[in-house]
CSV table of C-alpha atoms in Angstrom, one decimal:
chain,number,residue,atom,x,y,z
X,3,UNK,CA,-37.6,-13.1,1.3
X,4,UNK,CA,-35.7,-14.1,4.4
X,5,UNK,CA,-32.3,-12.1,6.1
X,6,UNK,CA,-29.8,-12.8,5.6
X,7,UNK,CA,-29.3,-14.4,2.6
X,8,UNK,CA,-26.8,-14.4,-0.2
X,9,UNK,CA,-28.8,-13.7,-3.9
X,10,UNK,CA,-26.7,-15.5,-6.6
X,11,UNK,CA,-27.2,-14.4,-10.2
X,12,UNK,CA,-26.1,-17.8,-12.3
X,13,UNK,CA,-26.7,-16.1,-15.5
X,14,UNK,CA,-23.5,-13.9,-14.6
X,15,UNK,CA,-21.3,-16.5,-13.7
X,16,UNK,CA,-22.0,-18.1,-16.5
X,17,UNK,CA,-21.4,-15.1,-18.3
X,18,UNK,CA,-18.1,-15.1,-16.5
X,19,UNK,CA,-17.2,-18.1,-17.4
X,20,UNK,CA,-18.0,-17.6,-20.8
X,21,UNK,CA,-15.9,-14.6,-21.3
X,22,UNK,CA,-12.5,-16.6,-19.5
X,23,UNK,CA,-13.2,-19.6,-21.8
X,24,UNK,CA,-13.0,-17.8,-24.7
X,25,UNK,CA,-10.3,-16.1,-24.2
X,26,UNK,CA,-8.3,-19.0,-23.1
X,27,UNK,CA,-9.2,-21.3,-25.4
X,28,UNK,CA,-6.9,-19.7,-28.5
X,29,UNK,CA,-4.1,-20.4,-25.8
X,30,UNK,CA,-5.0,-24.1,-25.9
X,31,UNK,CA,-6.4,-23.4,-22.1
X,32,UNK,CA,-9.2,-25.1,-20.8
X,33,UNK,CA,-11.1,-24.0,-17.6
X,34,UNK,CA,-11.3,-25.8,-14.8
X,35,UNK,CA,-14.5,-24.6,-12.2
X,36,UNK,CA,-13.7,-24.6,-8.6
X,37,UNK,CA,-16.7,-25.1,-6.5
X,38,UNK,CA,-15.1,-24.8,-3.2
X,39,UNK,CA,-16.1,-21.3,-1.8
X,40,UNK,CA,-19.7,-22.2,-2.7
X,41,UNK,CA,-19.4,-24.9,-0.7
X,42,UNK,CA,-19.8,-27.1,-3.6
X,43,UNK,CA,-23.6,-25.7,-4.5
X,44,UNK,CA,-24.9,-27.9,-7.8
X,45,UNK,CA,-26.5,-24.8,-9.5
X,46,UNK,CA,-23.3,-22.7,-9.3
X,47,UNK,CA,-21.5,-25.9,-10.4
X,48,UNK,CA,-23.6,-26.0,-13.5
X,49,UNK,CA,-23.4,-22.7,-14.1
X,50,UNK,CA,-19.6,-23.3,-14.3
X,51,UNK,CA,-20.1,-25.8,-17.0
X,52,UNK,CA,-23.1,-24.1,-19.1
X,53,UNK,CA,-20.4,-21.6,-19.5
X,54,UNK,CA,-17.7,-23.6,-20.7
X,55,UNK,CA,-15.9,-24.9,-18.2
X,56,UNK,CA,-14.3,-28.3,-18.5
X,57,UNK,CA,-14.8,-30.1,-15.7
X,58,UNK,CA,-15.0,-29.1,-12.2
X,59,UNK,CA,-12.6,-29.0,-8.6
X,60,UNK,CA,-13.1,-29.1,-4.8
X,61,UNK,CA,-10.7,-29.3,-2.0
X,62,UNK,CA,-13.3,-30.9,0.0
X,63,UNK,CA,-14.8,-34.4,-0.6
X,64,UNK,CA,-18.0,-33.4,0.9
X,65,UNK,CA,-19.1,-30.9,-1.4
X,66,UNK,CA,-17.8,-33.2,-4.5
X,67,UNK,CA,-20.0,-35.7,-2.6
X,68,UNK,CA,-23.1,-32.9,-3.0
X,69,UNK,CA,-22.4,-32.5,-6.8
X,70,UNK,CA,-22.6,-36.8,-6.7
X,71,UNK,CA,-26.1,-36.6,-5.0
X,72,UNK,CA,-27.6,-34.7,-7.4
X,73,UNK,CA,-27.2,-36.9,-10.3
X,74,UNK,CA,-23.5,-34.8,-11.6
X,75,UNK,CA,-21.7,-37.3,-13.6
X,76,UNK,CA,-18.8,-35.0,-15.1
X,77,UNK,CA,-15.7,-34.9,-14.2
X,78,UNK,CA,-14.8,-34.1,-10.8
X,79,UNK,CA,-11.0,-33.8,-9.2
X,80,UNK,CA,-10.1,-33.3,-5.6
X,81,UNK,CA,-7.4,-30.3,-5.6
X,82,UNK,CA,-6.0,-30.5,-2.1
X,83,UNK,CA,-4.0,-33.5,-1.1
X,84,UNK,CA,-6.4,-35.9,0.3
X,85,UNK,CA,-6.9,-37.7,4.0
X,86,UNK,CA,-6.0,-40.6,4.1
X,87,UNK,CA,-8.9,-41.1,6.1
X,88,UNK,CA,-10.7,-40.1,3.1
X,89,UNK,CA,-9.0,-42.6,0.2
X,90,UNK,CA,-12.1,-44.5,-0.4
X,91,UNK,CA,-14.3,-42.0,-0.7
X,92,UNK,CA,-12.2,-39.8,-2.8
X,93,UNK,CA,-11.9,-43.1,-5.1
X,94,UNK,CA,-15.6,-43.4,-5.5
X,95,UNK,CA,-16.5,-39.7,-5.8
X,96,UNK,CA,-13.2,-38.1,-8.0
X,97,UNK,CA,-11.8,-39.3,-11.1
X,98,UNK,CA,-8.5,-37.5,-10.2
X,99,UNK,CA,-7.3,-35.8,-7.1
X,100,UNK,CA,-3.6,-33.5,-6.6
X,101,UNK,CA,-1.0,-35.2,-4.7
X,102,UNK,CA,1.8,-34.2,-2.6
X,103,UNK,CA,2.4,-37.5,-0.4
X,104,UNK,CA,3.3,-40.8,-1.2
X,105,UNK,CA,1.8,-42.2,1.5
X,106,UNK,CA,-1.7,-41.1,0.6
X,107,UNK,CA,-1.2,-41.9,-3.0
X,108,UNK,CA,-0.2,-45.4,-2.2
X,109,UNK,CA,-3.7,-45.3,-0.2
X,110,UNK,CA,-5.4,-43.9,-3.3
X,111,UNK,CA,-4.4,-47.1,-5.1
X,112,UNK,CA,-5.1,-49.8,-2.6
X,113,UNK,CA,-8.4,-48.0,-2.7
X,114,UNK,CA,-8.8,-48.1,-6.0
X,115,UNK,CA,-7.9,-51.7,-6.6
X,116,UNK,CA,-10.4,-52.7,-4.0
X,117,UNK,CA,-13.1,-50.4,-6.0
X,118,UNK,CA,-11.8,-52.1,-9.6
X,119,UNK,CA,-10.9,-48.9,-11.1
X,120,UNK,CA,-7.7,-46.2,-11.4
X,121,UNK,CA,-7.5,-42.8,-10.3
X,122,UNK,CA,-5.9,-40.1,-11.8
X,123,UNK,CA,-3.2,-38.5,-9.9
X,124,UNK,CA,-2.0,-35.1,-10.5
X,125,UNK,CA,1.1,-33.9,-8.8
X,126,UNK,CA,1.4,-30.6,-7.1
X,127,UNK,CA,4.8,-29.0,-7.5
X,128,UNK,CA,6.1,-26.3,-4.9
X,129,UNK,CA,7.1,-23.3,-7.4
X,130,UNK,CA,6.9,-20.5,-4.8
X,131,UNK,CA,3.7,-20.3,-3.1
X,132,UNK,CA,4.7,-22.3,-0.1
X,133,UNK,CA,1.7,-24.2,0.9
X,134,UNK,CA,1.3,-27.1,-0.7
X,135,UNK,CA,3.8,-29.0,-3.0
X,136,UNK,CA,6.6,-30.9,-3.8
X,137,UNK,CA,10.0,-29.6,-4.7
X,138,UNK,CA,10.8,-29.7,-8.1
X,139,UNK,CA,14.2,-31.6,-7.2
X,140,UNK,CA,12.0,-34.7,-5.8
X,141,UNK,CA,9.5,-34.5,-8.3
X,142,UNK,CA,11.0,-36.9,-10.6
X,143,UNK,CA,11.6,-39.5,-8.0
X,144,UNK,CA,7.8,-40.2,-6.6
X,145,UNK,CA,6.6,-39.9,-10.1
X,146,UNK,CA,8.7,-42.4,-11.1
X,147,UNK,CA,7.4,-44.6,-8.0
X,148,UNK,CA,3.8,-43.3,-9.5
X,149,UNK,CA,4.3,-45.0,-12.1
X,150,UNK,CA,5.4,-48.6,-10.7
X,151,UNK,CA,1.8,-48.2,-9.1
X,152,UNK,CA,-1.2,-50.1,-9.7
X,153,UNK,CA,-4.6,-48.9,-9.2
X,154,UNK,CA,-3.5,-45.0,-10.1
X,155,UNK,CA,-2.4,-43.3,-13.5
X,156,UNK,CA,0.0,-40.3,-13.8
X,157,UNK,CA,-2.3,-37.9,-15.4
X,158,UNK,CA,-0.3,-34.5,-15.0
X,159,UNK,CA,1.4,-32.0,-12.8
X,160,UNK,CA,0.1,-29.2,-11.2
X,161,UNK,CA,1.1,-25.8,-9.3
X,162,UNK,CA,-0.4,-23.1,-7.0
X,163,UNK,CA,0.2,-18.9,-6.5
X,164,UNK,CA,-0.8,-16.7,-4.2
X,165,UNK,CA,-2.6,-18.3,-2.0
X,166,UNK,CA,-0.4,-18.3,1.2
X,167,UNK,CA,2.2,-15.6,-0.1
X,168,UNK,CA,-0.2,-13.7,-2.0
X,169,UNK,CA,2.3,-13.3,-5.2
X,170,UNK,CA,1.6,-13.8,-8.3
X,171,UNK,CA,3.4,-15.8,-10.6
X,172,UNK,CA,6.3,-15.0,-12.8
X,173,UNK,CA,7.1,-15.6,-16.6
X,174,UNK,CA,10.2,-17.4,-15.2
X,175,UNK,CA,8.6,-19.2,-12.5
X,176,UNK,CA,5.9,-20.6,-15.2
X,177,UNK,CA,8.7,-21.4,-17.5
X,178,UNK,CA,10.4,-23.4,-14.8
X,179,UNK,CA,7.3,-25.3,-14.2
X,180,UNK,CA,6.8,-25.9,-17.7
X,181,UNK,CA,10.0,-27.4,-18.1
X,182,UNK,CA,9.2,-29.9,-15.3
X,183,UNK,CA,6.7,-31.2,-17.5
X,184,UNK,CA,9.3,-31.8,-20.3
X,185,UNK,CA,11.3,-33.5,-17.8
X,186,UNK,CA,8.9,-35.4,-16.1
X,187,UNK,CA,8.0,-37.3,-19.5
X,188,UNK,CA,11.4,-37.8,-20.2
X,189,UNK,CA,12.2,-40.1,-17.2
X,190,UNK,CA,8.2,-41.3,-17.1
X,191,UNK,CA,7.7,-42.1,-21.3
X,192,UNK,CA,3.6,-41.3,-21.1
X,193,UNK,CA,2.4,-37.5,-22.3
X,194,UNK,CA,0.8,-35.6,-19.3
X,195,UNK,CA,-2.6,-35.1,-20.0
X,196,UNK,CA,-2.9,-32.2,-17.5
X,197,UNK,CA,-0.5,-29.5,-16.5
X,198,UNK,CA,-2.3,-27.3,-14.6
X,199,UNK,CA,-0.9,-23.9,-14.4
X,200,UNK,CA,-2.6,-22.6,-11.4
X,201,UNK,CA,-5.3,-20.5,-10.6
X,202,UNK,CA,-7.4,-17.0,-10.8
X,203,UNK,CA,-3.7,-15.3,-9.6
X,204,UNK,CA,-2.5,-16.5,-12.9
X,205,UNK,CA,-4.8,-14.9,-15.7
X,206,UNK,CA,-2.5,-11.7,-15.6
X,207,UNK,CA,0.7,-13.8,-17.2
X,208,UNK,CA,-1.8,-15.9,-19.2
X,209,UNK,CA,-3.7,-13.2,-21.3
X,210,UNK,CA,0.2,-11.4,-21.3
X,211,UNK,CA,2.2,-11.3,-24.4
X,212,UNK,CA,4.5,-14.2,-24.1
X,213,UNK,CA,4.3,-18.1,-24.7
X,214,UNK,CA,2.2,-19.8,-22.4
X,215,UNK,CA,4.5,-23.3,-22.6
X,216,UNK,CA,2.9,-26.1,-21.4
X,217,UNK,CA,0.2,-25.2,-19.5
X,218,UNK,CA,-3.0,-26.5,-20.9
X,219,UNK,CA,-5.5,-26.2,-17.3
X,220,UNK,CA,-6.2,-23.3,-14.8
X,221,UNK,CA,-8.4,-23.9,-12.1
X,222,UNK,CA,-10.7,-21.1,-11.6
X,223,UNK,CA,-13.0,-20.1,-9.1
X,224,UNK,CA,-12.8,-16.0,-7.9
X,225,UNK,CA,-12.3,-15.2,-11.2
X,226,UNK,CA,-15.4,-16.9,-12.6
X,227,UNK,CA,-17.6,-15.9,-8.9
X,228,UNK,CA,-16.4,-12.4,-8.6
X,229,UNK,CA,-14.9,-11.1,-11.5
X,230,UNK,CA,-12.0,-9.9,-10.1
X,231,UNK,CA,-7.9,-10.6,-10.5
X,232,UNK,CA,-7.3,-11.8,-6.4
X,233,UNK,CA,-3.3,-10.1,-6.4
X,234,UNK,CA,-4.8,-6.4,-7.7
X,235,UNK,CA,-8.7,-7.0,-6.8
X,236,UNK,CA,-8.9,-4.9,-9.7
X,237,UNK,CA,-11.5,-5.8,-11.9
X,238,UNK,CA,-11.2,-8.5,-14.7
X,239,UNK,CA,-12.4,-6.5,-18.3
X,240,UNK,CA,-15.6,-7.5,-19.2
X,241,UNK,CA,-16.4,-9.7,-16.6
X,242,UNK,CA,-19.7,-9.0,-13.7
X,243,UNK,CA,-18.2,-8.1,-10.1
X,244,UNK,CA,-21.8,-8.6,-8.5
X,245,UNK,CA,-23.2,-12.3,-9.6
X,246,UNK,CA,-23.3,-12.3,-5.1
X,247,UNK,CA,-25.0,-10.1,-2.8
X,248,UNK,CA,-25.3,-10.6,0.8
X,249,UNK,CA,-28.2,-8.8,2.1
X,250,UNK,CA,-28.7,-8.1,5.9
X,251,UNK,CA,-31.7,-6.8,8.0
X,252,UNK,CA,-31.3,-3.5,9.9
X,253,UNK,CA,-32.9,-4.3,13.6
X,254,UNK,CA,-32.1,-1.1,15.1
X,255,UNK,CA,-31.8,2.1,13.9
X,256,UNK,CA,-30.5,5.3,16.5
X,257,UNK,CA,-27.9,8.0,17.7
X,258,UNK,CA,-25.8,6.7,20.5
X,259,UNK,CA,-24.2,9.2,22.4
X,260,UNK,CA,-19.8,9.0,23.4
X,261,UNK,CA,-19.1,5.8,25.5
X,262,UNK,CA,-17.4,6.3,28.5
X,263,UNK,CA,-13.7,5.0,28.4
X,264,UNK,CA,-13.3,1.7,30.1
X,265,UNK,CA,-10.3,-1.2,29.2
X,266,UNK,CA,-11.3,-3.2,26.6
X,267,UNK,CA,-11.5,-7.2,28.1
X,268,UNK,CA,-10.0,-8.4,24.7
X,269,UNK,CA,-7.3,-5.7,23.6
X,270,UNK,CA,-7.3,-7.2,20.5
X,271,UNK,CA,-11.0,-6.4,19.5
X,272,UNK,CA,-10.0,-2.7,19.1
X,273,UNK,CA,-8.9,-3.9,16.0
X,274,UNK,CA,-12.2,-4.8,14.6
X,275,UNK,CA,-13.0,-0.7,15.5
X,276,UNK,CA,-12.6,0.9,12.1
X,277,UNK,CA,-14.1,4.7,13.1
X,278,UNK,CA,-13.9,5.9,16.6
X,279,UNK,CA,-16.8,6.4,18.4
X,280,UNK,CA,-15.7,10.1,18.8
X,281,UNK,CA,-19.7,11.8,19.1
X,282,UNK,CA,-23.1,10.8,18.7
X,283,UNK,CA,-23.8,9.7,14.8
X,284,UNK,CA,-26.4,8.2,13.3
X,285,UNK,CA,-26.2,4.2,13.5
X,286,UNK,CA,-28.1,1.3,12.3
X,287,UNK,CA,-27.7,-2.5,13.5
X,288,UNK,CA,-27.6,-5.4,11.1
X,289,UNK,CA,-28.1,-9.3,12.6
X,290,UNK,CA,-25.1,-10.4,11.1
X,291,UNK,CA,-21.6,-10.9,12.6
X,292,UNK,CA,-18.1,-12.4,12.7
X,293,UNK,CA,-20.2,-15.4,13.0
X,294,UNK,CA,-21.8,-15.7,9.7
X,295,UNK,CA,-19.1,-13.7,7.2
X,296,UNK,CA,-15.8,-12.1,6.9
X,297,UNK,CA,-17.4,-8.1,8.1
X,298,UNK,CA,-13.5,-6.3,6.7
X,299,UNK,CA,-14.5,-7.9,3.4
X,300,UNK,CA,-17.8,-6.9,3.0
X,301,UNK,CA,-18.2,-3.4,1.0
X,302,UNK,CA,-20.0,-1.0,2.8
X,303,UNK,CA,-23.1,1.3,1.3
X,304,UNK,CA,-22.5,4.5,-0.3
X,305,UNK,CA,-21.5,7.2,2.5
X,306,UNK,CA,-21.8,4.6,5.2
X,307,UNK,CA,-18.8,3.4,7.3
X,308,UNK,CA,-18.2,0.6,9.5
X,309,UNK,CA,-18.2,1.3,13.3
X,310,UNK,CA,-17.7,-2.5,14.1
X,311,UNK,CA,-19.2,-5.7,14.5
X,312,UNK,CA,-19.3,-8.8,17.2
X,313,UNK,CA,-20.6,-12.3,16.6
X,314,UNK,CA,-23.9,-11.7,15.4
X,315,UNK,CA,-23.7,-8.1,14.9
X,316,UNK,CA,-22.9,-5.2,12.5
X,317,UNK,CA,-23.1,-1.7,13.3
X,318,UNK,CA,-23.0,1.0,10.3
X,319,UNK,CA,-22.9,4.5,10.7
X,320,UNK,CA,-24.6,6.7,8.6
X,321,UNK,CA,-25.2,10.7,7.4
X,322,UNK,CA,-28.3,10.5,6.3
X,323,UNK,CA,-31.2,9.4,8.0
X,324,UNK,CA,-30.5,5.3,8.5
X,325,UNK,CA,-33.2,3.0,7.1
X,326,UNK,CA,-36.1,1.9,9.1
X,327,UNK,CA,-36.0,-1.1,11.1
X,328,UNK,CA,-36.5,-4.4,8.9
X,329,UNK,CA,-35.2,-2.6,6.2
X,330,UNK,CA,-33.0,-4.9,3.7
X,331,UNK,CA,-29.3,-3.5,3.2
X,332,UNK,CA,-27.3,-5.5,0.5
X,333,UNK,CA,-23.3,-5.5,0.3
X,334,UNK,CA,-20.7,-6.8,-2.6
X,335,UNK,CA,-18.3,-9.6,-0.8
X,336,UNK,CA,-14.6,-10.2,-1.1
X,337,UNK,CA,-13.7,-14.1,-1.7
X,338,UNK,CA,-13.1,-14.8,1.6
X,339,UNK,CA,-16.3,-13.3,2.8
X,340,UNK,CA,-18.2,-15.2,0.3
X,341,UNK,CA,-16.5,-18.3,1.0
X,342,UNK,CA,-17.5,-17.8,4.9
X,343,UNK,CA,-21.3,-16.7,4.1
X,344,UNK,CA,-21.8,-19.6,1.8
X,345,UNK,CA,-20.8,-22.0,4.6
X,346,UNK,CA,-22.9,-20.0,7.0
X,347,UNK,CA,-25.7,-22.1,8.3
X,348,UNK,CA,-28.1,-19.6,9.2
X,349,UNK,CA,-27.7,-17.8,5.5
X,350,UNK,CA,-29.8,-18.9,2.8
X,351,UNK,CA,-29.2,-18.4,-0.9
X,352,UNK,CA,-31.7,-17.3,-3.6
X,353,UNK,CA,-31.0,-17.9,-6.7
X,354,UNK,CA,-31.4,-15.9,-9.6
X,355,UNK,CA,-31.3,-16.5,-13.8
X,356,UNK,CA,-31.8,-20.4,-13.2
X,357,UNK,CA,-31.3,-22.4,-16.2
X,358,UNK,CA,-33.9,-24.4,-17.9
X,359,UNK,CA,-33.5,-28.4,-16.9
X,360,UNK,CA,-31.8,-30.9,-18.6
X,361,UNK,CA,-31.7,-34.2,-18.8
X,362,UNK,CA,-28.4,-34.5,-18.9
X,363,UNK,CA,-25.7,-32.7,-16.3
X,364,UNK,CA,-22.0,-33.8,-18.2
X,365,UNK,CA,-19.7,-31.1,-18.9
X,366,UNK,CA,-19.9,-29.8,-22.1
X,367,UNK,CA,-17.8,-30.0,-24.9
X,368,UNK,CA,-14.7,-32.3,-25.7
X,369,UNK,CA,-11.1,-31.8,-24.8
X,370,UNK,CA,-9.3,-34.8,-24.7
X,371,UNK,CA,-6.2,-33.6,-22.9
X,372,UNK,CA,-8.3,-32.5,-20.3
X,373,UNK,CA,-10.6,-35.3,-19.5
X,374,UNK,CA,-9.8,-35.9,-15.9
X,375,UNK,CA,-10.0,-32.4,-14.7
């Protein structure tokens, strides 16, 4: 098989998904599958839903528009606020998308009038994260204007954690955000269909011991692709932390003795120098780099360490004697690595466990107040 390339085991993540689907469901918790860091690929996608998983998410209309292509019919909602350049499309491809503007929601129903349908529109709420979101003290006001909108439906409210702050929720920061819901129905009349609680970040005060309110939606994706809580990176019970492996060819293999001191042109590449090249060691070159994957979040071998990388190259050093030259060397990948090495044109993917075909490629299952998620 060709290097690199990133071997996907879709029997595990729809293991994965499995395992977090049952053990939401008693909290009346659906899963939502978000495809983005693998680029949107169908298989993964469907592994997503074979699992349980019910319906899926992107941030990016072009991979939704991949899932389109090859014949997925399910559900399908856009989960960062769309371009306005993009209303149309996002009409045609998503039944829902998350909304934070005005202006691109009154763009989402002009579109949808001239396409003869309504789109679901899910408002994100600013709870603490700081990227995207409204503030809860303006939230009543556009949904209200929502509302007055043809061509869209108010289908449900939505939050975020941990993405730009990297903290994870709190019980009174979800109880807040519960109680927006409440509100929100109060000045609008219809039930919300969807509040969406957040994301992986958030399974640690889900499975806890208290009331989960109102949330009935969290959209997953590192949880169900790596197993792993993103806060702690600590290992999810029960769940496989190796459904990806990146494997890389070694293309030189050698001792290289002391460099001489010289000023670095970039200062800021000694950075990227995680052991000092203090004495000769034994070294082996990979052809992978910066270019095709985050290197820091890439696990190294057993007893190897990183010496450093550069666009299109990866330099491990070694104890032992360092494998021959076109020898395969496979590494575990932190979400943001995977995310960058699944976009990566010159990496392929293989994948593993493929389910038998169907005719058929709608989500499974039925849960009504989750239809457009």
């Amino acid at each position: 098989m060709s290097c690199p390339r990133i071997e996907v085991d879709l029997a595990k993540i729809r293991r994965n998904t499995q395992t977090l689907v049952k053990r939401l469901g008693p909290r009346g918790i659906g899963v939502t599958g978000v495809t983005k860091a693998v680029c949107g690929h169908p298989a993964i996608a469907q592994a997503m839903l074979d699992g349980g998983a019910v319906g899926l998410a992107d941030a990016r209309i072009s991979n939704v528009q991949k899932l389109r292509a090859v014949g997925m019919t399910g559900p399908i909602t856009l989960i960062r606020t769309p371009m306005l350049s993009q209303a149309d499309q996002v009409v045609l491809s998503c039944e829902a998308s998350y909304n934070t503007e005005i202006l691109v929601i009154s763009a989402l129903a002009a579109a949808a009038i001239r396409n003869g349908s309504v789109h679901g529109i899910v408002l994100m709420v600013e709870m603490g994260d700081q990227r995207d979101g409204i503030l809860p003290e303006n939230l009543k006001d556009i949904a209200q204007q929502v509302m007055q909108m043809s061509g869209v439906a108010l289908k449900g409210i939505g939050t975020n954690f941990a993405c730009l702050n990297g903290l994870a929720p709190t019980a009174l920061q979800m109880a807040a955000f519960c109680d927006l819901a409440n509100e929100i129905e109060g000045v609008c009349g219809p039930f919300l269909k969807i509040v969406s609680g957040g994301n992986s970040a958030n399974l640690t005060w889900v499975l806890g011991e208290h009331a989960t309110g109102r949330v009935n939606d969290l959209r997953l994706g590192e949880a169900i692709l790596l197993g792993v809580e993103p806060v702690s990176g600590d290992r999810i019970d029960g769940m496989y932390t190796d459904a990806f492996t990146l494997v890389a060819e070694v293309i030189e293999t050698g001792a290289k003795p002391p460099s001489i001191p010289i000023a670095l042109i970039d200062p800021t590449r000694e950075r990227l120098r995680i052991v000092t090249p203090s004495g000769a060691c034994a070294r082996m070159i990979l052809a992978i780099g910066h270019q095709d994957t985050d290197i820091l979040g890439l696990s190294m071998p057993t007893g190897n360490t990183l010496i450093g990388a550069t666009s299109d190259h990866l330099v491990i050093g070694t104890p032992v004697t360092p494998p021959t030259v076109g020898s395969e060397v496979r590494f575990q990948m932190s979400y943001n690595a995977l995310m960058r090495a699944m976009a990566a044109p010159d990496i392929n993917v293989e994948l593993m466990g493929y389910p038998p075909k169907r005719p058929s490629r709608h989500t499974q299952g039925k849960v009504q107040h989750l239809a457009l998620v």
